[in-house]
XYZ file of C-alpha atoms in Angstrom:
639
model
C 30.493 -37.153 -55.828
C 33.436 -38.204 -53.074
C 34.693 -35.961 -50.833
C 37.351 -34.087 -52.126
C 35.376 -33.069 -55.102
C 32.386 -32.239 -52.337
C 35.545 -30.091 -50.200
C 35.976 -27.851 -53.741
C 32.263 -27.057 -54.283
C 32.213 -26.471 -50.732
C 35.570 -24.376 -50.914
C 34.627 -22.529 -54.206
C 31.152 -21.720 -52.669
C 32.088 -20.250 -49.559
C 35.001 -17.796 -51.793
C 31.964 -16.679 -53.515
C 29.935 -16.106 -50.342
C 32.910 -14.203 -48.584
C 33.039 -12.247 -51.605
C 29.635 -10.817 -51.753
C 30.111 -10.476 -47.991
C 33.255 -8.219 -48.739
C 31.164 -6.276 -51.114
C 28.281 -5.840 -48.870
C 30.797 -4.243 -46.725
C 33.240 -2.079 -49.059
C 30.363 -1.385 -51.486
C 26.841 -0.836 -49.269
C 23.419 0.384 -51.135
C 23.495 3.725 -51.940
C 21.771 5.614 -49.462
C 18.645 7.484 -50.569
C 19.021 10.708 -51.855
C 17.507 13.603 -49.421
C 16.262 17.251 -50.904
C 18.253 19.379 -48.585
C 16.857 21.439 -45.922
C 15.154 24.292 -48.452
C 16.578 26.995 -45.487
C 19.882 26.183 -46.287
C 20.074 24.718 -50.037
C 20.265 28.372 -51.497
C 22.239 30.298 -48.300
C 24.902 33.073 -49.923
C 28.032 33.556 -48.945
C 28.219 35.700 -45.376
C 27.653 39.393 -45.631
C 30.534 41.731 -47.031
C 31.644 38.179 -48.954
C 31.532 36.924 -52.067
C 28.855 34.869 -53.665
C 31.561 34.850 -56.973
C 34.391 32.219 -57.157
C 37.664 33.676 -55.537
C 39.739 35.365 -58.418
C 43.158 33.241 -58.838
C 45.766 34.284 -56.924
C 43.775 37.318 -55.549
C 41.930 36.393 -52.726
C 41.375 40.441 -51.791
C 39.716 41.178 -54.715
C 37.112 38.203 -53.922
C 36.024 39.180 -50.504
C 35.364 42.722 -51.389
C 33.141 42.023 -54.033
C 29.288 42.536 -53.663
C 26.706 40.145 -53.070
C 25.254 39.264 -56.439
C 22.621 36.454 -55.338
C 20.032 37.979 -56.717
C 21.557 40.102 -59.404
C 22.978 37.320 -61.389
C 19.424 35.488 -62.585
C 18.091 39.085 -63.107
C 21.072 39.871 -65.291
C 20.423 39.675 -69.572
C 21.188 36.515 -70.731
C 21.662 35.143 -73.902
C 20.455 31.739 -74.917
C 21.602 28.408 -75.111
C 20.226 26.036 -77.752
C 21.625 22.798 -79.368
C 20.204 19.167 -79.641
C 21.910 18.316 -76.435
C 21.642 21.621 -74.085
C 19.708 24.058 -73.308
C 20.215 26.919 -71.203
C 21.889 30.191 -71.335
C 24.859 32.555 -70.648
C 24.845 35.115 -68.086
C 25.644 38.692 -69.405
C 26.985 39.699 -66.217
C 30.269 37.982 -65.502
C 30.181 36.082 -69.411
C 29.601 33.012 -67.499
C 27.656 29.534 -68.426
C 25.655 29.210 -65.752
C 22.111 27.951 -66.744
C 22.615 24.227 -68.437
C 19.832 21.665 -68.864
C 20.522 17.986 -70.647
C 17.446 18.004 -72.625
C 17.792 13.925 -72.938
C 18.177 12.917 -69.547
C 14.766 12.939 -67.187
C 15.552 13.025 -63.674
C 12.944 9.814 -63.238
C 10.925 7.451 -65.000
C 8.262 8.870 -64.100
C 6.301 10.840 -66.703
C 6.501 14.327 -66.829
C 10.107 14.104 -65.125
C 12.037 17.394 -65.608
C 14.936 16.815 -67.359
C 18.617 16.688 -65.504
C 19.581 20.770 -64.836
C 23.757 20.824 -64.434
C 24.566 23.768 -64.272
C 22.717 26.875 -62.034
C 23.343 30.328 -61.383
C 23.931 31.964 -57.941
C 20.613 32.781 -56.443
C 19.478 29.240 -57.116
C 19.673 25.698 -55.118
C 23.322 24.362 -55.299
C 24.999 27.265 -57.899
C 27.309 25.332 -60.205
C 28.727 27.360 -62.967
C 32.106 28.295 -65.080
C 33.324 31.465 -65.329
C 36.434 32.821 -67.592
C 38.684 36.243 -66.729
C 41.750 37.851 -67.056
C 44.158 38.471 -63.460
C 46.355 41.925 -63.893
C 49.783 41.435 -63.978
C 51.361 44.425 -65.081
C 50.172 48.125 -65.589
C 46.752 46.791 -64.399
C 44.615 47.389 -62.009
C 41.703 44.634 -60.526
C 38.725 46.917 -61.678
C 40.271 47.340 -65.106
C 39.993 43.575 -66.840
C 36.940 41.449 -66.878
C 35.973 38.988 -64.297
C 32.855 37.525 -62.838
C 31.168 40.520 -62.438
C 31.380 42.350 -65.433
C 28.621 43.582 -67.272
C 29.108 42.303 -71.330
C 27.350 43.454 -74.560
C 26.932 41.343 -77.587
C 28.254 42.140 -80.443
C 27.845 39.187 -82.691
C 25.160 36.747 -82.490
C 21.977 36.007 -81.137
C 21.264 32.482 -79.518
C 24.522 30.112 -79.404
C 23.886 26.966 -81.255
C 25.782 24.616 -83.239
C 27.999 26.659 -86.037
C 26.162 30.068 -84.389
C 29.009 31.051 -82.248
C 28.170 34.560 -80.153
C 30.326 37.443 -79.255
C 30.488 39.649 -76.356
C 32.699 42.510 -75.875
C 33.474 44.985 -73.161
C 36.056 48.228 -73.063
C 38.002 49.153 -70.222
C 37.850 52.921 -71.106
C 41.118 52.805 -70.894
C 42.780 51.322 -74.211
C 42.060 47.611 -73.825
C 38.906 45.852 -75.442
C 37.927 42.301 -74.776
C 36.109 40.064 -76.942
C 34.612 36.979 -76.047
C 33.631 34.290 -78.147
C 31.668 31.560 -77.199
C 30.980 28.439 -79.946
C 29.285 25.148 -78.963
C 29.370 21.882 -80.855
C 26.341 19.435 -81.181
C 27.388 17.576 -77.900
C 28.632 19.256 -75.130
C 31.982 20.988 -75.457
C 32.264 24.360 -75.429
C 34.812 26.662 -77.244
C 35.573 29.922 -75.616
C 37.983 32.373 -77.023
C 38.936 35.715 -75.359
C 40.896 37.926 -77.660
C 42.635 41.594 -76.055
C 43.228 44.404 -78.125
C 45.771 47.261 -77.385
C 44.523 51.090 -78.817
C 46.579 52.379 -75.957
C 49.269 53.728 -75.701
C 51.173 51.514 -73.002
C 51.401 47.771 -73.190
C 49.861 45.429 -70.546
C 50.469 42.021 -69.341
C 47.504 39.770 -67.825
C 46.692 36.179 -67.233
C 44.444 34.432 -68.534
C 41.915 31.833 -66.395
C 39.139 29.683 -66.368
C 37.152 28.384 -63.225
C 34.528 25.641 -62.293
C 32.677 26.929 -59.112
C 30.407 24.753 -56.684
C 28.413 26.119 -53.862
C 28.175 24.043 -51.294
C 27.961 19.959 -51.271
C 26.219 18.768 -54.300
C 23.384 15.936 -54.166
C 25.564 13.027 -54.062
C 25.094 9.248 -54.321
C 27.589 9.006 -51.479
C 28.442 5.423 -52.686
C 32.242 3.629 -52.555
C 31.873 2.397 -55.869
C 31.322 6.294 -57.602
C 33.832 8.853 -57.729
C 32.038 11.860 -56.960
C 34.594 15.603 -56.660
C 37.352 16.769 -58.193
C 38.875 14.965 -61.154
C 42.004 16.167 -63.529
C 44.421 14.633 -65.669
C 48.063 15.835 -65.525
C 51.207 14.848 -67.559
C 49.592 11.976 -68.566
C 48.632 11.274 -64.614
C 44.813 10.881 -63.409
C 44.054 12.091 -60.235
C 40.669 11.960 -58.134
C 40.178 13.763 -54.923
C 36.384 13.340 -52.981
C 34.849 16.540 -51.675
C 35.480 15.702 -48.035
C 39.549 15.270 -49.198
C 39.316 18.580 -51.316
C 37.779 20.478 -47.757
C 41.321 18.869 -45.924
C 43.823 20.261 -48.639
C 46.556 22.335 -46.536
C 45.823 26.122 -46.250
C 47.159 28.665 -48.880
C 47.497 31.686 -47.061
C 47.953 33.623 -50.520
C 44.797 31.224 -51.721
C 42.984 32.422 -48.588
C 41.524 28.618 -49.071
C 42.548 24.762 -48.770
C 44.511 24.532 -51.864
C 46.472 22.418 -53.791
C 48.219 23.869 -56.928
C 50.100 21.666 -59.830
C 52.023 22.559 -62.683
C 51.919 20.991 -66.116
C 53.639 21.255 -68.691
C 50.870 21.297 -71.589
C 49.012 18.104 -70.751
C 45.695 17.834 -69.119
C 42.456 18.807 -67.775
C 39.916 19.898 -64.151
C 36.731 19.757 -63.306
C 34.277 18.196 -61.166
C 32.361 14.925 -61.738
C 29.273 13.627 -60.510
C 27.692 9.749 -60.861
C 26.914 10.183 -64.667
C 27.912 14.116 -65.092
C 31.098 16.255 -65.586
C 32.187 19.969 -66.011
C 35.996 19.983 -67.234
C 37.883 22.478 -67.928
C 40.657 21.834 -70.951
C 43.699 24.976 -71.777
C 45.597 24.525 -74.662
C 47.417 21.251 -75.477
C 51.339 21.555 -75.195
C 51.450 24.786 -73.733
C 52.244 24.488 -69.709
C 49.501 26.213 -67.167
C 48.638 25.735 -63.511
C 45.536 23.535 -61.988
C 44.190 24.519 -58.886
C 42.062 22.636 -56.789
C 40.500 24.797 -53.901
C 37.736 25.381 -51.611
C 36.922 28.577 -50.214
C 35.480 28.111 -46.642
C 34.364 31.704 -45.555
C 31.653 30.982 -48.787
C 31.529 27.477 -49.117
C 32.793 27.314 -52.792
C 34.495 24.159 -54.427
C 36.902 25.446 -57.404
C 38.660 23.644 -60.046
C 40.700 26.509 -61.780
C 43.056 26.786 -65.010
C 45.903 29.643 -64.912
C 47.695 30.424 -67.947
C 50.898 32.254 -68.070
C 51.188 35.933 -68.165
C 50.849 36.962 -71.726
C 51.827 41.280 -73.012
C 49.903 42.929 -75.445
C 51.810 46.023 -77.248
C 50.087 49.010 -78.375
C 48.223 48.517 -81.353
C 48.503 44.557 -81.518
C 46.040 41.997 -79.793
C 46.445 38.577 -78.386
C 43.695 35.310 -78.249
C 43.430 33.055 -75.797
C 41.223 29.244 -75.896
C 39.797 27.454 -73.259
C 37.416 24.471 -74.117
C 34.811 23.267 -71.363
C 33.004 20.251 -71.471
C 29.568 20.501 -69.490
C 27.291 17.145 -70.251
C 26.527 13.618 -69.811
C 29.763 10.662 -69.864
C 29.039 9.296 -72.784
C 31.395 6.969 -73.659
C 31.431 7.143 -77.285
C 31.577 11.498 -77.161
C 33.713 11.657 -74.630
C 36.555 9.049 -76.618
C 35.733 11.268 -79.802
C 37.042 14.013 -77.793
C 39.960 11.850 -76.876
C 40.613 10.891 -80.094
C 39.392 13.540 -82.831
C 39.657 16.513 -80.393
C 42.641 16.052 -79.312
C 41.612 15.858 -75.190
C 44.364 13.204 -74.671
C 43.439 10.360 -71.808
C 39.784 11.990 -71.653
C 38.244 8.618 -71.481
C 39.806 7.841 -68.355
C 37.013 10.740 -66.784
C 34.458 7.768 -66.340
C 35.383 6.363 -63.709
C 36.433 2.635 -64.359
C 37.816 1.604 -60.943
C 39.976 -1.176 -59.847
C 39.806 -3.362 -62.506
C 39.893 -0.972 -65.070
C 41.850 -3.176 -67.623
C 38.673 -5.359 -67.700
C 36.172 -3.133 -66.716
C 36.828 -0.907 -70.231
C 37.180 -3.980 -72.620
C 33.856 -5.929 -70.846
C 31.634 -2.235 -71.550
C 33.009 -1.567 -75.131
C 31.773 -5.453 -75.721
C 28.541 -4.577 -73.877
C 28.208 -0.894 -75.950
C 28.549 -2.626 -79.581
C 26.452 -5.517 -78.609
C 23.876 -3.570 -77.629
C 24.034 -0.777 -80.641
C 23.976 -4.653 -82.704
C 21.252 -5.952 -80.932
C 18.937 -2.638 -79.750
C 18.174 -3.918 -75.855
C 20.565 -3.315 -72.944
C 18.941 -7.011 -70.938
C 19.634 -8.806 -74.285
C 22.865 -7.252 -74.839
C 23.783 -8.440 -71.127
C 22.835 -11.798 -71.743
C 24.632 -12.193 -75.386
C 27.942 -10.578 -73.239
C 27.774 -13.283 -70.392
C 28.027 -15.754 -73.515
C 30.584 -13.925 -74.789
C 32.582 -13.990 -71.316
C 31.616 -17.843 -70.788
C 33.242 -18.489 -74.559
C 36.636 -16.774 -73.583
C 36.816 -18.761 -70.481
C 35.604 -21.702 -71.356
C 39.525 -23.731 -72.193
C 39.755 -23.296 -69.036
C 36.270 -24.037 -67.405
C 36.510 -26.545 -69.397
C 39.840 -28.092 -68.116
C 38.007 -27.761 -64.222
C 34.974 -28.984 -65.263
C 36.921 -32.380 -67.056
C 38.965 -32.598 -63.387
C 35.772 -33.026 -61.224
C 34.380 -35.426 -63.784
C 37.855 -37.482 -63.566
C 37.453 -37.173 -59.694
C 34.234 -38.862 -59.712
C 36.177 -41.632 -61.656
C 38.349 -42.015 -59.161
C 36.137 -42.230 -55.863
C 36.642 -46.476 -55.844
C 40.492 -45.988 -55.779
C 40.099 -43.286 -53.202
C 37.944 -45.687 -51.097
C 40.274 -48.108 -50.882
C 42.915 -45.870 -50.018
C 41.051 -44.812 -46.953
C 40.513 -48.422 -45.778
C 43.867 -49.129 -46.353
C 45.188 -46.154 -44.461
C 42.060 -46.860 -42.010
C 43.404 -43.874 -38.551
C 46.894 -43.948 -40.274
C 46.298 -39.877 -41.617
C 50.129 -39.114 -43.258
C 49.726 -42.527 -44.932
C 45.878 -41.289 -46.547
C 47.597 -37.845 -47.039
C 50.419 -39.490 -49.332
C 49.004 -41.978 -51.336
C 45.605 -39.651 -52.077
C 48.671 -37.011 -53.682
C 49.905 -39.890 -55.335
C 46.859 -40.958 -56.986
C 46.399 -37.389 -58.246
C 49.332 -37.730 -59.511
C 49.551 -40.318 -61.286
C 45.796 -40.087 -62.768
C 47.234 -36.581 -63.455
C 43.934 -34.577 -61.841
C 44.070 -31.451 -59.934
C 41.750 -31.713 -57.464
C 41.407 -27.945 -56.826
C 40.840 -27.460 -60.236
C 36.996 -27.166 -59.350
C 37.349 -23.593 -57.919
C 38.920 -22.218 -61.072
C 35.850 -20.975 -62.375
C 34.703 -19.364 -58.699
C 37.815 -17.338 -59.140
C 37.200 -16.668 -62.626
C 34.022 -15.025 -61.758
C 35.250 -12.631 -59.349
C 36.888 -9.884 -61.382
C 34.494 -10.078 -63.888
C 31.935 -9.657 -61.293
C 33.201 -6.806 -59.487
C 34.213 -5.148 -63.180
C 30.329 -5.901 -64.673
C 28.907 -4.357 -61.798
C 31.472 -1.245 -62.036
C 29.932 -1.053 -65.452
C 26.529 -1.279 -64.928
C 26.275 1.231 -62.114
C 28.320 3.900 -63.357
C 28.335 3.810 -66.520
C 25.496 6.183 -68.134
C 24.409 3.819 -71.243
C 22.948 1.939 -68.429
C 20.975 4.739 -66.430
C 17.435 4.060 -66.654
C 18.025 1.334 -69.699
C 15.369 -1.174 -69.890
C 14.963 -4.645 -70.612
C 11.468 -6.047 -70.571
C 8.039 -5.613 -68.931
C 8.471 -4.114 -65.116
C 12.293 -4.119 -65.672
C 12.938 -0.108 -67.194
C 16.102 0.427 -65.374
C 18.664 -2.456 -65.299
C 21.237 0.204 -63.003
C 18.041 -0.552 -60.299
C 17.299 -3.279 -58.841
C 14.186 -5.540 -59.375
C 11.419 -3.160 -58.774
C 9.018 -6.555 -58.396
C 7.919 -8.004 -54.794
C 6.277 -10.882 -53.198
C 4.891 -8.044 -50.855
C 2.262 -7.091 -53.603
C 2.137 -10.538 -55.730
C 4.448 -8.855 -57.943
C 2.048 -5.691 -58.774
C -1.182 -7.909 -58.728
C -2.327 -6.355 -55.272
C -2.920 -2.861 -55.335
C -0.298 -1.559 -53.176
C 3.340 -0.657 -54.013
C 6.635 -2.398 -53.779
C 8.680 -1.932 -50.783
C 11.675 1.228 -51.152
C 14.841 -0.020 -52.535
C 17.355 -0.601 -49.797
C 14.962 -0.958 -46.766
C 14.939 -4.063 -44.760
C 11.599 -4.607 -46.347
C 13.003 -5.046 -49.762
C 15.234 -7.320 -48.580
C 13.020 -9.713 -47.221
C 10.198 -9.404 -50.180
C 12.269 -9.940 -53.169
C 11.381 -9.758 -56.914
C 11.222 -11.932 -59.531
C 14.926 -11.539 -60.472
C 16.779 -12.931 -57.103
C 14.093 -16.136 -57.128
C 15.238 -16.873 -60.460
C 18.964 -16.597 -59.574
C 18.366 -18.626 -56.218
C 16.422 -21.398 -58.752
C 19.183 -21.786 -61.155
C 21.791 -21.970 -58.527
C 19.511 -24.716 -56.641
C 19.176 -26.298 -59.978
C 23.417 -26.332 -60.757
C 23.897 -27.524 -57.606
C 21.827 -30.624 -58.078
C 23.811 -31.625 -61.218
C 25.960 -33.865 -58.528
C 24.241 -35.959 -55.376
C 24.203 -34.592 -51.887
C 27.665 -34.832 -50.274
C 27.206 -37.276 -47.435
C 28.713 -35.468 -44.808
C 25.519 -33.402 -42.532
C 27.505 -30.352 -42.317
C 28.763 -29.869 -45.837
C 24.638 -30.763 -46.666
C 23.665 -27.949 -44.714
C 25.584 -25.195 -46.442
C 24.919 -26.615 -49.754
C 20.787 -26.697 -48.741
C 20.929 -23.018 -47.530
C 23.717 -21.222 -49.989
C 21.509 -20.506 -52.722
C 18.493 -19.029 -50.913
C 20.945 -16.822 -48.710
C 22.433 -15.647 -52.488
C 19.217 -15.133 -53.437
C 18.700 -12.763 -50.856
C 21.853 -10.977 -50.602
C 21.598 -10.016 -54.437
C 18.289 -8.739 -54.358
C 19.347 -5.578 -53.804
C 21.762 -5.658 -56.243
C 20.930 -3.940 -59.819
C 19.014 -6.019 -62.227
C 21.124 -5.801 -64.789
C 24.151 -8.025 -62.667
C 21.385 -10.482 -61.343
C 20.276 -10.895 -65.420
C 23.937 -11.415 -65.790
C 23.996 -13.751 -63.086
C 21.311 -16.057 -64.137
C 22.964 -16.652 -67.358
C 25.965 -17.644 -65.997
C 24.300 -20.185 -64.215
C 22.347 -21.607 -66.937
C 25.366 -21.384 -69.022
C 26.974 -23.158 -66.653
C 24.722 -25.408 -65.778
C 24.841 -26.595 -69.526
C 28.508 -26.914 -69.863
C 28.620 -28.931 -66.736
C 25.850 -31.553 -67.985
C 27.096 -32.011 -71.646
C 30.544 -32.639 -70.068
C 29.744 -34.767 -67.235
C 27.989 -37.138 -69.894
C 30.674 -37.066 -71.962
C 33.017 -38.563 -69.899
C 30.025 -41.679 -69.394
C 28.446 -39.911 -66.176
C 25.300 -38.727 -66.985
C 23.846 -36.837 -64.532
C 20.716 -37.999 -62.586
C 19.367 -34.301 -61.841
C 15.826 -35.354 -60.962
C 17.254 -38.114 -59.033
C 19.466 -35.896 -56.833
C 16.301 -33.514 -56.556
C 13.896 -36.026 -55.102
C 16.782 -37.594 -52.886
C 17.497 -34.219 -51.698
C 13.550 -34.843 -50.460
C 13.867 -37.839 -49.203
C 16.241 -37.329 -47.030
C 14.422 -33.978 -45.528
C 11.485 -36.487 -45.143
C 13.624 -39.388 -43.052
C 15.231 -36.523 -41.049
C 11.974 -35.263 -39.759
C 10.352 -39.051 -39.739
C 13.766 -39.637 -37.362
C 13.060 -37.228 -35.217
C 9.497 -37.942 -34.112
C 9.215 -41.752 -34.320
C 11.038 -44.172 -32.005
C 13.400 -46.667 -32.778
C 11.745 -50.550 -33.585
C 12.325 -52.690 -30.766
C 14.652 -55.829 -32.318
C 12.807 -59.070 -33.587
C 14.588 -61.012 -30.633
C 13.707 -58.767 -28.035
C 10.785 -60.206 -25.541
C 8.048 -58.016 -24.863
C 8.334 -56.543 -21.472
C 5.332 -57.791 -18.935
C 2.643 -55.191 -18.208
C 2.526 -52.661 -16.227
C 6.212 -53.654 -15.165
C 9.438 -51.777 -16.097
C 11.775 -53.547 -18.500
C 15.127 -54.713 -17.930
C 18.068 -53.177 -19.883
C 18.840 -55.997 -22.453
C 22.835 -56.642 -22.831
C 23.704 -56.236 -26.852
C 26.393 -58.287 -28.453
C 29.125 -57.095 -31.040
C 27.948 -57.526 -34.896
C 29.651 -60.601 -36.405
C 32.935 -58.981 -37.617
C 33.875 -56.484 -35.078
C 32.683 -53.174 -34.583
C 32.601 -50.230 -36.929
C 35.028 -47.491 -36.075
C 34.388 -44.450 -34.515
């Protein structure tokens, strides 16, 4: 291959080296998650505080509450059971506070626990939601419900699908509150609060809802993961980190960091977590108020809804209906909820990133490829072939222009000896040969740049998205969200010792069979076309696939799988089109000269030069006399 065509793999190489270098940097391994310190994972909020979330827009009535740390798990409860969930409702305070996924281990291991999301106060990391009314009017604090009210049930016995449950609780003083809880088969809960008047003054409260988290949860504490609050607003999505939610401006009337926004009847809060989410939905097309907050005296994250003031007459009643969703992102639930529940933009809760308008078409491919085919590694493999078809007009277009550049290399030769030091002259008629032979000569890093979104938006997928948590693909390889869990350290599980921790320097260094196979096929694609003849540019092109091979060990198996296939894929197209246009290419040839040369090199640099055939021998023991060299016949070569 000439030069120029040698100057594009060279260019298009080095884009995709600086671009896994970029991502190394933006997007480092996640860091190991750590058990926090057992002394502090279940501290309560200081004495004379509250261990409850702060009641909206009453910050008074929060601090004087009483320390319920322990009285909360002690409390009745009433049980949660549906082929999703399991758990159960606190009787003091109504609230959902004890939620387990029953489908999701925390490990591969066996005997895993499955994935608890919700726990009550009392309890390491108390995440929970909680539903009240604030007085507005001819109320006083003690006199409607809130999260520390003692309920009775009055219909029901375990909530399950179609078995909603009922609690109820009087004021003693004219107003009873019902509260209906229903739960469908996934994870979306219904819950209804209806007020009746038997008094004989009216009263006027608001309703709420709140999603409470003590302290930091465990987090991944990786770029690539949105991991705090989320909420959707007027057709707006808006993501705030925990470390940004801590830095919202002081309410004083909050008594908190706060940041309030009205809507007028679109939208959702909650918090959301690497492949969990706890969202509160209102009403659709009714305006309310979401509040973002964190209290620092207890060290509570809130996501609240407030709903206007409503009055209840004597003798009449009045419902209100919150829905929260507390589960797993699943893609296909969550867009039935956008789409038969009527939870508009609720998709957009997964967290797509950047390149969202590839990112979402790429995993629906990846999601009905793999419900076709039944394996999440195939599925991979049968989307890279999907990817490589929609590209390939124009892969095929570069792939034509290096062949037609080879074609060219005699004209280009004799432009150079034409133009001989003459630069502007080798510049201008080079263009003009492109030109007229109609080639692009920078056509050859068109699929380099190709590869880069899709890149970035595969791996988006594969990490975050939950279809891919702990999805396997063959043999060792039961998580393709991990990476390679193989290593040269123990033969690759034939010594008896284990693999080195993901993310250590050690893993690094002993890789798994994954990374040697993508470092092979990129050898292998790159020895489609003969060594460039210039030293440097056959240095980089020697060392670039073992330093990928390397760098993407760490990455999850699931993107190196993908990677592989692109490079047999494109090693493929590049072969059946290079002999198309009459250049078939000498692979095994390249291979062994790629030897050959690593052989002279190192012969070079231990034996001495041959003294010439005209030369006389120097007489013993005596020290020769520099011999004067005449110019070839023809002149010198040119330096």
């Amino acid at each position: 291959m000439g030069d120029n065509n040698n100057k594009n793999l060279i260019l298009a190489t080095v884009l995709s080296f600086l671009v896994i270098m970029v991502w190394f940097v933006l997007f480092p391994p996640p860091e190991p998650v750590v058990a926090p310190d057992p002394a502090t994972a279940t501290k309560t909020a200081p004495e004379g505080s509250a261990a409850t979330p702060a009641v909206p827009g009453a910050p008074a009535a929060a601090a004087a509450g009483a320390d319920v740390a322990t009285a909360v798990p002690e409390s009745p409860r009433l049980s949660i059971d549906t082929p999703e969930l399991q758990g159960s409702i606190s009787m003091k305070g109504a609230r959902i506070d004890d939620l387990l996924l029953k489908k999701y281990p925390e490990t591969l291991d066996p005997g895993s626990p499955i994935v608890r999301l919700l726990s009550p106060v009392g309890e390491e990391h108390p995440y929970y939601a909680v539903f009240g009314w604030l007085p507005v009017s001819g109320l006083a604090a003690g006199e409607v419900p809130d999260a520390r009210t003692e309920w009775t049930i009055a219909k029901g016995t375990t909530l399950a699908p179609g078995q909603p449950v009922t609690l109820s609780w009087d004021n003693g003083k004219g107003l009873t509150f019902l509260r209906e809880f229903q739960v469908d088969e996934n994870y979306l809960f219904t819950v209804t609060d209806t007020v009746k008047n038997t008094g004989a003054a009216p009263a006027q409260l608001s309703p709420y809802g709140i999603v409470a988290r003590h302290g930091l949860p465990k987090m991944q504490n990786f770029f690539v993961i949105h991991e705090g609050a989320v909420r959707r607003t007027d057709g707006t999505l808006e993501e705030t980190r925990y470390k940004d939610v801590v830095k919202l401006d002081a309410n004083p009337a909050e008594a908190a960091a706060t940041e309030i926004v009205e809507s007028t009847g679109d939208g959702w809060i909650g918090f959301t977590d690497h492949y969990w989410m706890t969202i509160l939905v209102p009403e659709q097309g009714k305006p309310f108020t979401q509040v973002t907050k964190h209290v620092a005296q207890s060290d509570i994250y809130q996501a609240e809804v407030r709903q206007p003031a409503v009055s209840v007459a004597p003798g009449e009643s009045i419902t209100n209906s919150t829905r929260l969703f507390a589960g797993a992102k699943e893609w296909e639930v969550i867009r039935a909820y956008q789409n038969e529940a009527g939870i508009p933009g609720f998709i957009d809760s997964i967290d797509w990133g950047w390149f969202y308008f590839l990112t979402k078409p790429i995993f629906q491919v990846l999601h009905w490829l793999h419900g076709l085919i039944g394996n999440m590694g195939l599925a991979i493999i049968a989307l890279t072939f999907v990817l490589k078809l929609i590209v390939l007009p124009l892969a095929y277009k570069s792939y034509v222009s290096m062949a037609r550049m080879k074609e060219l290399q005699p004209e280009m030769e004799a432009i150079k000896l034409r133009a001989g030091d003459d630069k502007q002259r080798l510049q201008r008629e080079t263009l003009q040969l492109y030109k007229d032979k109609k080639v692009n000569p920078a056509a050859g890093c068109l699929p380099i740049l190709i590869q880069i979104p899709i890149f970035f938006s595969l791996y988006k997928v594969i990490f975050v998205t939950i279809e891919l948590r702990h999805a396997a693909f063959f043999g060792w390889l039961r998580d393709l969200s991990a990476p390679d869990t193989s290593s040269i350290y123990n033969l690759f599980g034939l010594l008896p010792w284990a693999s080195p921790t993901p993310g250590t320097l050690m893993a690094t260094i002993f890789i798994g069979v994954l990374p040697i196979l993508l470092g092979i096929t990129m050898w292998l694609q790159q020895k489609l076309n003969p060594a460039p003849a210039d030293p440097v540019q056959q240095q980089i092109f020697a060392w670039m696939p073992w330093v990928f091979m390397f760098m993407l060990g760490g990455f999850a198996s699931g993107l190196v799988v993908y990677w592989i296939t692109n490079n047999l894929i494109t090693f493929t197209q590049q072969y059946l089109i290079m002999r198309s246009h009459g250049h078939k290419p000498d692979l095994f040839g390249n291979i062994k000269s790629g030897f050959r040369k690593k052989e002279a090199v190192a012969v070079a640099t231990v034996t001495p030069a041959p003294a010439k055939a005209d030369a006389k021998p120097a007489p013993k023991e005596a020290t020769p006399k520099p011999v004067a060299k005449s110019p070839p016949k023809g002149g010198g070569r040119k330096k």
